[in-house]
Short mmCIF file of C-alpha atoms in Angstrom, two decimals:
data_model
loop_
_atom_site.label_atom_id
_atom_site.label_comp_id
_atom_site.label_asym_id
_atom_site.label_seq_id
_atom_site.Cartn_x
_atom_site.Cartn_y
_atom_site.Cartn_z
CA UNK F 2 125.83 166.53 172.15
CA UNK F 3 125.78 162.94 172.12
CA UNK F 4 127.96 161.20 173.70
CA UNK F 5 131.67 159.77 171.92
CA UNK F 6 130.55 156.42 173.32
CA UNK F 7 127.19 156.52 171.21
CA UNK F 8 128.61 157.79 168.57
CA UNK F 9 131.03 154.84 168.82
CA UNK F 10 128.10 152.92 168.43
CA UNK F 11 126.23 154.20 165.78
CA UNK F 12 129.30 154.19 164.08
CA UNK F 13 129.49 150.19 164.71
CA UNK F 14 125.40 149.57 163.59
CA UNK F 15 125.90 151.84 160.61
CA UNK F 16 128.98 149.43 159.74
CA UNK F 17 127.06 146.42 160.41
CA UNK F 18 124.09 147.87 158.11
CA UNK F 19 126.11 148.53 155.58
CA UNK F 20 128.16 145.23 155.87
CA UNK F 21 124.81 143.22 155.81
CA UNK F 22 123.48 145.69 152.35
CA UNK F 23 126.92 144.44 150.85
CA UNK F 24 125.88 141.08 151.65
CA UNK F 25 122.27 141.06 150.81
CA UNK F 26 123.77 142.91 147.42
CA UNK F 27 126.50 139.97 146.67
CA UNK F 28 123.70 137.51 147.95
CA UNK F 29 121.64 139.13 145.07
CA UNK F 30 124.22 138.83 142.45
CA UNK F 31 124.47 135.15 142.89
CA UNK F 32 120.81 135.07 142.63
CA UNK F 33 119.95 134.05 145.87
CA UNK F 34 117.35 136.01 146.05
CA UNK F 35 116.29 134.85 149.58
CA UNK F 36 118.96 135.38 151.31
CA UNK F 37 119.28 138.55 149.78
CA UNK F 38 116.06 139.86 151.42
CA UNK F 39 116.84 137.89 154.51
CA UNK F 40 119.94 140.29 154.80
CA UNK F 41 117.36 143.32 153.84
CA UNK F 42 114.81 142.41 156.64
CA UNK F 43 117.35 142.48 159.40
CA UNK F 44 118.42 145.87 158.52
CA UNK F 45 115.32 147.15 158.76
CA UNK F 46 114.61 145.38 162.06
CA UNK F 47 117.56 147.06 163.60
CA UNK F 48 117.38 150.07 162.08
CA UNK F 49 113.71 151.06 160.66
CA UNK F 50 114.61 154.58 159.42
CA UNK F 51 117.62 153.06 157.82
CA UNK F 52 117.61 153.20 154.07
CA UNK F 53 113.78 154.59 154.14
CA UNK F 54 111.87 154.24 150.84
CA UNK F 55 114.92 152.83 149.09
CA UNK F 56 115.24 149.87 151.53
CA UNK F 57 111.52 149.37 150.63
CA UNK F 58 111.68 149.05 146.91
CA UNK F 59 114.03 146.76 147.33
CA UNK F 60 112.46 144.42 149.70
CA UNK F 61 109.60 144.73 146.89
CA UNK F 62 112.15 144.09 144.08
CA UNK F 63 113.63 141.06 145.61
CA UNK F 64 110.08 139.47 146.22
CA UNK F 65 109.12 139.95 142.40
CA UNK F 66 112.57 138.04 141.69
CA UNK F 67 112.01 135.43 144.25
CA UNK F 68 108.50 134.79 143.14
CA UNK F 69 110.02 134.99 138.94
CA UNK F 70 113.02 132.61 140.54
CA UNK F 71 110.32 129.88 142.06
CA UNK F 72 108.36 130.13 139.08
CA UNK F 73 111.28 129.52 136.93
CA UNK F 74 112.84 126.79 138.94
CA UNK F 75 109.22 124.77 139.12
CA UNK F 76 109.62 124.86 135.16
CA UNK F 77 113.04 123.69 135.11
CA UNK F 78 112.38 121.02 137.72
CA UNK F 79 109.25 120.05 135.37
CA UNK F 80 111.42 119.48 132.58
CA UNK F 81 114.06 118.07 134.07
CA UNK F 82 111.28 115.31 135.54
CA UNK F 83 110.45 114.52 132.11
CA UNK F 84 114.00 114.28 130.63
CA UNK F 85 115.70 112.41 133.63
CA UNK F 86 112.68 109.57 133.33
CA UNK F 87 113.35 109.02 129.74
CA UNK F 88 110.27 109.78 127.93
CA UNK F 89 109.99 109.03 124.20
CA UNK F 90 106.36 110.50 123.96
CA UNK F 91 106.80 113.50 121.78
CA UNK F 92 104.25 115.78 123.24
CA UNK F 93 105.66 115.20 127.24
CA UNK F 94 108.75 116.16 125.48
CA UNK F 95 107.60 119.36 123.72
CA UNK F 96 106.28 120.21 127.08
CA UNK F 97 110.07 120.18 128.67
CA UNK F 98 110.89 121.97 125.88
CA UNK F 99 108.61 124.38 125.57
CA UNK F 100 108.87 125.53 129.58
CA UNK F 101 112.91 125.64 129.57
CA UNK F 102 112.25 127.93 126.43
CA UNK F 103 110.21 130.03 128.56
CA UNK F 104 113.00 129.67 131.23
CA UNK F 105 115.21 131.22 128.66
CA UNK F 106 113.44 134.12 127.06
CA UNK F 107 111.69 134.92 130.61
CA UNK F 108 113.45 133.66 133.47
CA UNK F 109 116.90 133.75 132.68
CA UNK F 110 118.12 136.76 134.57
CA UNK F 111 116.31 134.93 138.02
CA UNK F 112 118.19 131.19 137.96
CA UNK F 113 121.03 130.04 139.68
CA UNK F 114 123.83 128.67 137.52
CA UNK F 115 121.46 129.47 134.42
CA UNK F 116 124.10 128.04 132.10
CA UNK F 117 125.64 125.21 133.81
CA UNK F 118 121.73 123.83 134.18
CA UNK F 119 119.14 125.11 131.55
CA UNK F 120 121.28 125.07 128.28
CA UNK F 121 122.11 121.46 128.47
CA UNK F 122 118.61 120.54 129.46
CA UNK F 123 117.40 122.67 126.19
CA UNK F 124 120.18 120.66 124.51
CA UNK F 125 119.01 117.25 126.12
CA UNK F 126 115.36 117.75 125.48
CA UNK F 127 115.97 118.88 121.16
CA UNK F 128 118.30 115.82 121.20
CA UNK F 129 115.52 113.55 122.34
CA UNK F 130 112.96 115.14 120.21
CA UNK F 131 115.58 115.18 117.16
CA UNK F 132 115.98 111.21 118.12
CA UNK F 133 112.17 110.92 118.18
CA UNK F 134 111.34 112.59 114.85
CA UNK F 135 113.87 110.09 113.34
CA UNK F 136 112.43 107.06 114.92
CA UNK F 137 109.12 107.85 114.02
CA UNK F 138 110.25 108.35 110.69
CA UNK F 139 112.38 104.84 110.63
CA UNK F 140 109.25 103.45 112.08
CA UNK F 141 107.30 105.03 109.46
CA UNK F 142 109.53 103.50 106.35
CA UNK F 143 109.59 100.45 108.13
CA UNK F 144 105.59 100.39 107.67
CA UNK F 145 105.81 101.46 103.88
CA UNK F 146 108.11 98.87 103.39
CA UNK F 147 106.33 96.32 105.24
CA UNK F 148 103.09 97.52 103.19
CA UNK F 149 105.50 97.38 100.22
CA UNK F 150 106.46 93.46 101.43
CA UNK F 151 110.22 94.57 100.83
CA UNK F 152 111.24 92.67 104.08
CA UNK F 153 114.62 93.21 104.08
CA UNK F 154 114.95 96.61 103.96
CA UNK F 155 111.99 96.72 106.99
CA UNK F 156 114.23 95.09 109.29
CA UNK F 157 117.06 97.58 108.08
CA UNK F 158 114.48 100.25 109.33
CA UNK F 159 113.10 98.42 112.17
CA UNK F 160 117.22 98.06 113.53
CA UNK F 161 117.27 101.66 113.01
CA UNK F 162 114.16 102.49 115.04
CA UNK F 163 115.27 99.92 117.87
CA UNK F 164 118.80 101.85 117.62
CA UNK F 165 117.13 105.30 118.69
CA UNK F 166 114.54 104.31 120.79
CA UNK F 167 115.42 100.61 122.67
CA UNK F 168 112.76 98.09 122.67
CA UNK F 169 109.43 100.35 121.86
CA UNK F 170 106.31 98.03 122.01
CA UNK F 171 106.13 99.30 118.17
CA UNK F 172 109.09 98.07 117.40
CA UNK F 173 108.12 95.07 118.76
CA UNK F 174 104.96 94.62 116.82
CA UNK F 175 106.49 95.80 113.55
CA UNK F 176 108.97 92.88 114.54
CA UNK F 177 106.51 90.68 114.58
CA UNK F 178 104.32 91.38 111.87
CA UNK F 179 107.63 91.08 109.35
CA UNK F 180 107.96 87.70 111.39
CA UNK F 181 104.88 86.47 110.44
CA UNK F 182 104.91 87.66 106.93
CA UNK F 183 108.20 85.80 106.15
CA UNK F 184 106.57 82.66 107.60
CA UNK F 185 103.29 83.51 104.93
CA UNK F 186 105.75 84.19 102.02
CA UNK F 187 107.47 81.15 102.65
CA UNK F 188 104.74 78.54 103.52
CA UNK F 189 102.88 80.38 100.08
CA UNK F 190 106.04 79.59 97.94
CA UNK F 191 105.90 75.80 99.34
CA UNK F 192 102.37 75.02 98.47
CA UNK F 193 102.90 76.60 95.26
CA UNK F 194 105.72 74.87 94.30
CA UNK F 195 104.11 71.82 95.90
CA UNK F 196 101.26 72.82 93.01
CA UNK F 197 98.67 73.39 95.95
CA UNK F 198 97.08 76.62 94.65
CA UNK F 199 94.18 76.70 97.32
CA UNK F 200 96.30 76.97 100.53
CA UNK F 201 99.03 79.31 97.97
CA UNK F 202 96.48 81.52 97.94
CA UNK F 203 94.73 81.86 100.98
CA UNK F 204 98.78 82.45 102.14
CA UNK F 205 99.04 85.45 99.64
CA UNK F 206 95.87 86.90 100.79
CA UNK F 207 97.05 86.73 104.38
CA UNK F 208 100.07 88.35 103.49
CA UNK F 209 98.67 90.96 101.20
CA UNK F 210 96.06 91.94 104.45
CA UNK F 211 99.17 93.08 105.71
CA UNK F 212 101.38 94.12 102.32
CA UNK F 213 98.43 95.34 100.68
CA UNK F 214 101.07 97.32 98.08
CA UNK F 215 103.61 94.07 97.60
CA UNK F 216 104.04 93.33 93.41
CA UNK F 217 105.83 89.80 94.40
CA UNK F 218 102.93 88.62 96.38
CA UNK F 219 100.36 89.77 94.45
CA UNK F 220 101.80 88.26 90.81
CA UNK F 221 102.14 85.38 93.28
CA UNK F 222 98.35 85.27 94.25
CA UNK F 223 97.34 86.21 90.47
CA UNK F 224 99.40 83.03 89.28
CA UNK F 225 97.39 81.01 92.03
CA UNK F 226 94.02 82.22 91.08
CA UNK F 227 94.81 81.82 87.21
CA UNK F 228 95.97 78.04 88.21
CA UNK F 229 93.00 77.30 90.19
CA UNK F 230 90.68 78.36 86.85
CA UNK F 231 93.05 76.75 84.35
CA UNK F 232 92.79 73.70 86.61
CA UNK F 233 88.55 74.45 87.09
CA UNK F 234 88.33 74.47 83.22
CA UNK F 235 90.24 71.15 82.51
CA UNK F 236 88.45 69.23 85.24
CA UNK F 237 85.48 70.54 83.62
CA UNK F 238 86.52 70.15 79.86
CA UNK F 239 87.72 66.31 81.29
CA UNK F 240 84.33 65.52 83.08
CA UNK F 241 82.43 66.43 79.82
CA UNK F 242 84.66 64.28 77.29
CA UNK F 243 84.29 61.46 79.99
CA UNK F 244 80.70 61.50 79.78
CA UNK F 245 80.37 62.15 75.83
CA UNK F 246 82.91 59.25 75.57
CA UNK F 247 80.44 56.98 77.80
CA UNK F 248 77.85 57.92 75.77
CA UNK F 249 79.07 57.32 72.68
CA UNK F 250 80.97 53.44 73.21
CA UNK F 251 77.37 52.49 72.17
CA UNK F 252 76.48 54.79 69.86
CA UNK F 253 79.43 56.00 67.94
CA UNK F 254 82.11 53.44 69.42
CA UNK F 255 84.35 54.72 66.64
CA UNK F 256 84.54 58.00 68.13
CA UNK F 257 85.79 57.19 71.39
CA UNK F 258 89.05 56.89 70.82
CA UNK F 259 89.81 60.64 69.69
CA UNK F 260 87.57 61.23 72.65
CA UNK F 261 89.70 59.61 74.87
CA UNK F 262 93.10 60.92 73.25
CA UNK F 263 91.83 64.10 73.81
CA UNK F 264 90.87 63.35 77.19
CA UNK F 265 94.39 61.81 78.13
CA UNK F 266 96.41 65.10 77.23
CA UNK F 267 94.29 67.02 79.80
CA UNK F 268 95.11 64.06 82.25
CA UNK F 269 98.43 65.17 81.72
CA UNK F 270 98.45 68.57 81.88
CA UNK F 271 96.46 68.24 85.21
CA UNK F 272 99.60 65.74 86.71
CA UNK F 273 102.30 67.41 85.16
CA UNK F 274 100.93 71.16 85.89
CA UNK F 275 98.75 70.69 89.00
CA UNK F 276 100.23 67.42 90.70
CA UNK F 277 97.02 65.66 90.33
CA UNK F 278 96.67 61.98 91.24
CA UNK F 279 94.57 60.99 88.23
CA UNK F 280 95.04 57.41 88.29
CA UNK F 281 90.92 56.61 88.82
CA UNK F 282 90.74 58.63 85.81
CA UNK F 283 93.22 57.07 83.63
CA UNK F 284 91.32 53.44 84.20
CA UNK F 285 88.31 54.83 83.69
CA UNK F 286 89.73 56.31 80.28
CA UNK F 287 91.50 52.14 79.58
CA UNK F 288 88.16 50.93 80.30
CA UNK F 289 86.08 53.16 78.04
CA UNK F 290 88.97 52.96 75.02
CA UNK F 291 88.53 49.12 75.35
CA UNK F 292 84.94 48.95 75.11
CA UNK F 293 84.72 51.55 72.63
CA UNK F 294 87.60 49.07 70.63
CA UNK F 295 85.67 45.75 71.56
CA UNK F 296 82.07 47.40 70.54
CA UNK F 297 83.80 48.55 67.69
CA UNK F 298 84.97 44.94 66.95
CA UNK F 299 81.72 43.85 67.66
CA UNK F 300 79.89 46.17 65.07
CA UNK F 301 82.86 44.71 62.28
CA UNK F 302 81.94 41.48 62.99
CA UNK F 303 78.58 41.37 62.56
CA UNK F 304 79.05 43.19 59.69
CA UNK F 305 80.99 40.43 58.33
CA UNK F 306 78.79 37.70 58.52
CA UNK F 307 76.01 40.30 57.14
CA UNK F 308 78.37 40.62 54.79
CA UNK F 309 78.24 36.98 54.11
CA UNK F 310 74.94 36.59 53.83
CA UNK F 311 74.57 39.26 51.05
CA UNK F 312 77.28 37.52 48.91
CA UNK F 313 75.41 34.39 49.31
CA UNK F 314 72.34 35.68 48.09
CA UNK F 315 74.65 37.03 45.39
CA UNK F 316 75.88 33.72 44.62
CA UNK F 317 79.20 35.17 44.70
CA UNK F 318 81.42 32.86 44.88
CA UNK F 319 84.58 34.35 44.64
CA UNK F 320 83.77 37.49 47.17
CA UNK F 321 83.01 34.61 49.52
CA UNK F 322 86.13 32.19 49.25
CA UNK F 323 88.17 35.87 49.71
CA UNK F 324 86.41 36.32 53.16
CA UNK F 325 89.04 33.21 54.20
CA UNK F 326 91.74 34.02 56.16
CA UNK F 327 94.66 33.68 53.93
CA UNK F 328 96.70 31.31 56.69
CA UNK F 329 93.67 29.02 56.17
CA UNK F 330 93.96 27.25 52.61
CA UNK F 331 92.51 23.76 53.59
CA UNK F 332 88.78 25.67 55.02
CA UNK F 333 89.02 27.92 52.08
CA UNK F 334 89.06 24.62 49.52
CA UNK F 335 86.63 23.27 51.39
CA UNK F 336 83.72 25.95 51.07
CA UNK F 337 85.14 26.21 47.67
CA UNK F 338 84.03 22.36 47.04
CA UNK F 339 80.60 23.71 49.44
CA UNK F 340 79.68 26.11 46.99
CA UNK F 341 80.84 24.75 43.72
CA UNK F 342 78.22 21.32 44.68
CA UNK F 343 75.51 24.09 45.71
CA UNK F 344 75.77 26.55 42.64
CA UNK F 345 75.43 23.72 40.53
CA UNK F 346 72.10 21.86 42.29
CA UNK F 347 70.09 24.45 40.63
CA UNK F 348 68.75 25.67 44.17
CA UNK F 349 67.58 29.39 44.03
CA UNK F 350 68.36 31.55 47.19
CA UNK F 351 64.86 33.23 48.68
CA UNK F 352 66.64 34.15 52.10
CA UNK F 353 69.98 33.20 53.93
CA UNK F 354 70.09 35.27 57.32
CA UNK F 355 72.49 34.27 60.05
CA UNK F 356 70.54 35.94 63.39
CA UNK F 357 73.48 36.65 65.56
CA UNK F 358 73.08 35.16 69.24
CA UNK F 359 76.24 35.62 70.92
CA UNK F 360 80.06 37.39 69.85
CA UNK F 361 83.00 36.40 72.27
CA UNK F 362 85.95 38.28 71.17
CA UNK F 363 89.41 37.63 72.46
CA UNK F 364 91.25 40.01 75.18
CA UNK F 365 93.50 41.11 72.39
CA UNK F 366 90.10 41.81 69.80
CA UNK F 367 91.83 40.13 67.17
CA UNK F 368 89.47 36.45 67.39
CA UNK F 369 85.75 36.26 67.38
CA UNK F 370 83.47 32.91 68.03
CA UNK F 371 79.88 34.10 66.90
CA UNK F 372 77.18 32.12 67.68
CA UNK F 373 74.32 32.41 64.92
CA UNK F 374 70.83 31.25 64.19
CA UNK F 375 71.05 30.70 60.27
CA UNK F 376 67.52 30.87 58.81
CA UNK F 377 67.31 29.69 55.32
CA UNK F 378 65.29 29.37 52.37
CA UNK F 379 65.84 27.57 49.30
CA UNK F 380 63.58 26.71 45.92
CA UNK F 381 64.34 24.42 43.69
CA UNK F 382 63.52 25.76 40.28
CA UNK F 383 62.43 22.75 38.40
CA UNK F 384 60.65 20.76 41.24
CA UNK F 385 58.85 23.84 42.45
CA UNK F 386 59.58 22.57 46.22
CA UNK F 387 60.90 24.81 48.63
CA UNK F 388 63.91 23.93 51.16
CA UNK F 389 63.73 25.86 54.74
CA UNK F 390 64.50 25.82 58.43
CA UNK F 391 66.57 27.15 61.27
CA UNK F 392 69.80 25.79 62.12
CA UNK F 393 72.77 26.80 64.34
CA UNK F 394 75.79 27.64 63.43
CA UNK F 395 79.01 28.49 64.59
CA UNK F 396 82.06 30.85 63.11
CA UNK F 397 85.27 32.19 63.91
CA UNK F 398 86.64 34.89 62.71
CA UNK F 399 90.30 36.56 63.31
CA UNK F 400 91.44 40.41 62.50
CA UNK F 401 93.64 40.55 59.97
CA UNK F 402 94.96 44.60 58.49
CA UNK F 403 91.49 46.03 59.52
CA UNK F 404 89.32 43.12 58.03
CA UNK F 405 87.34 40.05 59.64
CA UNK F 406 87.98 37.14 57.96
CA UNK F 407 86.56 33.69 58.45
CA UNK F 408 89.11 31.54 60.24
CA UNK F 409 86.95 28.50 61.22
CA UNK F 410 83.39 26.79 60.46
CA UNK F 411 83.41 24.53 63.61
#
């Protein structure tokens, strides 16, 4: 019979056993699993038989939930890592996600504090992706804008973008490419209003390598290119009436001028449409209009004294005295007395033929001094004797309502 002293103290150890199961049991409703079997261990130190097979399946119970509890806690601290460093990078962030969702449907029974810790991580890490899904999405309509070159509203989008996610190296370079499109648009709608089409467009194409979907810019750049061919053709159209005109002041001076009009209105349209300095070209077109006008002059006056010498052969007095310049009565009774004394001598006219040497015409082409080799030959009908020779002779003529008259026998 054992002894009231040892049953005193069995009494005691069972007490203290069953104080430390308590604890082990409250350690393992807190979920600290550890200290739970910590608490399990030392009963069965002290007391091996104690408990038996039950003891047992729980030390193997509270193993499996300490191993499920470190499991779960290296997921939650593997999320947390990512969501306390701030990452933006959607995938890192799906991986947070992803592991506390595990932690949830798996684990949840085995952490500490479950809802004071994983729920507002799980919160946290959707919130981040939620914020990342929308700033790749205002980063995305900032790049169809910027493709569409509607700048303003890409900066609207860009603001947005640097709202969710701070200073994100694509931010920055969407920044900068609207930057430097604004400077394109702007230095293309100077040259063009500056009427320099070549550096207008090599701005537009600049700007449409990066706006490749922009209507403004490209209208801009198809007004350029049209410019540059209207401009093409009427340098070309201007270079060809230049030459024809050149060829023609000796040909066909009387078709100069037209040349030459024609000429001057595409020397306007190229200043007053293209900002051309055209002022070589403009005394180039005085010089050939004046040489056209003096070879025309030229032609008239040689004509005239031709003129004269096939009224003389005529004997036509009257035609002749009406090739006087009206302002010049006293010459024109003169060669009347001339050719009244010469009509009546009898003399026959075999050939009168002034051989023009030299035509000085006056700045203003309205006075000519010819300078003539007359070679003449006369018969006198009755003495059969023939009068001929060369002499020189001198005329002036003046322009008077289109004609050349004679305004001087010197």
């Amino acid at each position: 019979t054992p002894s009231p002293e040892s049953i005193r103290g069995e009494l005691r150890l069972r007490k203290d056993l069953r104080r430390r199961l308590d604890k082990a049991e409250e350690y393992e409703n807190k979920k600290e699993f550890a200290l739970a079997l910590k608490e399990i261990k030392k009963v069965r130190e002290e007391a091996p038989d104690y408990g038996g097979a039950t003891l047992l399946k729980k030390v193997v119970q509270l193993k499996l939930l300490l191993k499920k509890q470190k499991k779960a806690e290296e997921m939650i601290e593997r999320a947390s890592s990512i969501i306390l460093r701030g990452e933006k990078d959607e995938a890192a962030l799906r991986e947070a996600a992803e592991l506390l969702e595990q932690v949830k449907d798996r684990y949840k029974d085995v952490v500490k504090d479950y809802q004071k810790r994983v729920p507002p991580l799980l919160n946290a890490v959707w919130k981040e992706l939620a914020k990342g899904k929308q700033f790749l999405a205002e980063l995305a309509r900032a790049r169809r804008m910027v493709a569409q070159g509607n700048l303003t509203e890409a900066r609207k989008a860009i603001e947005s973008a640097r709202d969710i996610g701070g200073s994100n190296p694509k931010v920055r370079e969407l920044e900068e490419t609207v930057k430097e499109l604004q400077r394109l648009e702007t230095e293309a709608n100077n040259a063009f209003k500056h009427k320099d089409w070549e550096t207008a467009l090599r701005k537009t194409s600049q700007f449409l390598e990066k706006a490749p979907r922009c209507e403004r810019i490209a209208n801009l750049q198809k007004k350029c290119q049209q410019m540059l061919n209207e401009r093409r053709q009427l340098n070309e159209r201007l270079t060809k009436l230049l030459t024809q005109a050149a060829e023609k002041v000796k040909r066909a001076p009387q078709d100069v001028l037209s040349d030459v009009k024609r000429a001057r209105d595409l020397v306007y349209k190229l200043e007053k449409s293209h900002g051309l300095a055209m002022e070589d070209v403009k005394r180039r077109l005085q010089q050939l209009e004046f040489a056209a006008l003096e070879e025309h002059a030229r032609r008239k006056v040689a004509a005239a004294v031709a003129l004269l010498d096939t009224l003389f052969m005529k004997r036509d007095k009257e035609a002749i005295l009406a090739m006087v310049s009206p302002d010049r009565p006293k010459l024109r009774s003169l060669l009347k007395q001339q050719l009244d004394s010469f009509l009546t001598s009898g003399l026959r006219v075999i050939k009168s033929q002034h051989i023009i040497k030299e035509i000085k015409l006056s700045k203003d082409l309205k006075r000519a001094d010819v300078e003539t080799d007359y070679v003449f030959e006369f018969e006198h009908p009755e003495a059969k004797r023939k009068i001929e020779g060369v002499r020189h002779r001198r005329f002036a003529f003046v322009e008077r309502s289109g004609k050349w008259l004679i305004y001087d026998l010197p």
